[in-house]
Amino acid sequence: MAAEEGAGQAALVISDGAFEGTRYALCAEETLIGRNPTTDITLLDESISREHAIVSRDESSGDYTLEDLQSTNGSKVNGKRVRSAQLQDGDEIEIGHTKFKFLLNSVPS
């Protein structure tokens, strides 16, 4: 999935590096992150797994959860390594060398 502009919906926004500001709207019930070209968010980073983590949305509650898919180097939320974590607006997610900010109601600038 290419970076998308999404108003009023959850998104991951890269918060550092050459791709800082790149926004990925979380439109689907599940969004797969990894370095495999078939993932929804593809990162060119050798320190992450082909299928590294997934962000899922609970339709009934509207909650978003990050789940690490038993990756070698893990996933972090707000600096803490997690296997699974419910996401809150403004959380920082670190996957490999890439840092994202989770925005619950993303409005493109």
CSV table of C-alpha atoms in Angstrom, one decimal:
chain,number,residue,atom,x,y,z
A,1,MET,CA,0.0,0.0,0.0
A,2,ALA,CA,1.4,3.4,-0.9
A,3,ALA,CA,1.3,6.2,1.6
A,4,GLU,CA,-2.2,7.6,1.7
A,5,GLU,CA,-3.8,10.9,2.7
A,6,GLY,CA,-6.5,10.1,5.2
A,7,ALA,CA,-8.7,12.7,6.9
A,8,GLY,CA,-10.3,11.8,10.2
A,9,GLN,CA,-9.0,8.2,10.4
A,10,ALA,CA,-6.2,6.5,12.2
A,11,ALA,CA,-2.8,6.6,10.6
A,12,LEU,CA,0.9,5.8,11.2
A,13,VAL,CA,3.2,8.7,10.3
A,14,ILE,CA,7.0,8.1,10.0
A,15,SER,CA,8.5,10.5,12.6
A,16,ASP,CA,12.2,10.3,11.7
A,17,GLY,CA,14.7,9.8,8.9
A,18,ALA,CA,14.5,10.4,5.1
A,19,PHE,CA,10.9,9.4,4.9
A,20,GLU,CA,9.7,11.6,7.9
A,21,GLY,CA,6.1,12.7,7.4
A,22,THR,CA,5.1,9.8,5.3
A,23,ARG,CA,1.6,8.9,6.3
A,24,TYR,CA,-0.1,5.5,6.1
A,25,ALA,CA,-3.8,5.5,6.6
A,26,LEU,CA,-5.0,2.5,8.6
A,27,CYS,CA,-8.1,1.8,6.5
A,28,ALA,CA,-8.2,-2.0,6.7
A,29,GLU,CA,-9.1,-4.2,9.6
A,30,GLU,CA,-5.5,-5.4,9.6
A,31,THR,CA,-2.4,-3.6,8.3
A,32,LEU,CA,0.7,-5.8,7.9
A,33,ILE,CA,4.2,-4.1,8.3
A,34,GLY,CA,7.4,-5.7,7.1
A,35,ARG,CA,10.1,-5.6,4.4
A,36,ASN,CA,8.3,-8.1,2.1
A,37,PRO,CA,7.0,-6.2,-0.9
A,38,THR,CA,3.6,-7.9,-0.4
A,39,THR,CA,3.1,-6.2,3.1
A,40,ASP,CA,0.7,-3.3,3.4
A,41,ILE,CA,3.5,-1.0,4.7
A,42,THR,CA,6.8,-2.0,3.2
A,43,LEU,CA,10.0,-0.8,4.9
A,44,LEU,CA,13.4,-1.1,3.3
A,45,ASP,CA,15.2,-2.0,6.5
A,46,GLU,CA,17.3,-5.2,6.9
A,47,SER,CA,16.8,-5.1,10.6
A,48,ILE,CA,13.1,-6.0,10.3
A,49,SER,CA,11.4,-9.2,9.4
A,50,ARG,CA,9.6,-9.9,6.1
A,51,GLU,CA,6.4,-9.9,8.1
A,52,HIS,CA,7.3,-8.0,11.2
A,53,ALA,CA,4.1,-6.7,12.9
A,54,ILE,CA,0.4,-6.1,12.3
A,55,VAL,CA,-1.9,-3.3,13.4
A,56,SER,CA,-5.5,-4.5,13.8
A,57,ARG,CA,-8.7,-2.6,14.4
A,58,ASP,CA,-11.5,-3.9,16.6
A,59,GLU,CA,-14.7,-3.1,14.7
A,60,SER,CA,-16.9,-3.0,17.8
A,61,SER,CA,-14.7,-0.9,20.1
A,62,GLY,CA,-12.6,1.0,17.5
A,63,ASP,CA,-9.5,0.1,19.4
A,64,TYR,CA,-6.2,-0.5,17.5
A,65,THR,CA,-3.6,-3.1,18.6
A,66,LEU,CA,0.0,-3.6,17.5
A,67,GLU,CA,1.1,-7.2,17.5
A,68,ASP,CA,4.6,-8.3,16.9
A,69,LEU,CA,4.7,-11.4,14.7
A,70,GLN,CA,7.6,-13.1,16.6
A,71,SER,CA,10.1,-10.9,14.7
A,72,THR,CA,13.8,-11.3,15.4
A,73,ASN,CA,14.4,-7.8,16.6
A,74,GLY,CA,11.0,-7.0,18.1
A,75,SER,CA,8.6,-4.0,18.1
A,76,LYS,CA,8.5,-1.2,20.6
A,77,VAL,CA,5.7,1.1,21.7
A,78,ASN,CA,6.9,4.2,23.6
A,79,GLY,CA,10.3,2.7,24.0
A,80,LYS,CA,9.2,-0.6,25.5
A,81,ARG,CA,9.5,-3.9,23.7
A,82,VAL,CA,6.1,-5.4,23.3
A,83,ARG,CA,4.5,-8.6,22.0
A,84,SER,CA,1.1,-7.0,21.8
A,85,ALA,CA,-0.1,-3.5,22.8
A,86,GLN,CA,-3.3,-1.5,22.5
A,87,LEU,CA,-2.4,1.8,20.8
A,88,GLN,CA,-3.3,5.2,22.1
A,89,ASP,CA,-3.3,8.5,20.2
A,90,GLY,CA,0.3,9.8,20.0
A,91,ASP,CA,2.1,6.5,20.8
A,92,GLU,CA,5.5,6.1,19.2
A,93,ILE,CA,6.0,2.8,17.5
A,94,GLU,CA,9.5,1.6,16.6
A,95,ILE,CA,10.0,-1.2,14.0
A,96,GLY,CA,13.6,-1.7,13.1
A,97,HIS,CA,15.2,1.7,12.5
A,98,THR,CA,11.8,3.3,11.6
A,99,LYS,CA,9.8,5.3,14.1
A,100,PHE,CA,6.1,6.0,13.6
A,101,LYS,CA,3.6,8.1,15.5
A,102,PHE,CA,0.2,6.6,15.8
A,103,LEU,CA,-2.5,9.1,15.2
A,104,LEU,CA,-6.1,8.1,16.1
A,105,ASN,CA,-7.8,10.8,14.1
A,106,SER,CA,-5.3,11.7,11.5
A,107,VAL,CA,-5.9,14.9,9.5
A,108,PRO,CA,-3.3,15.6,6.8
A,109,SER,CA,-1.4,18.9,7.0
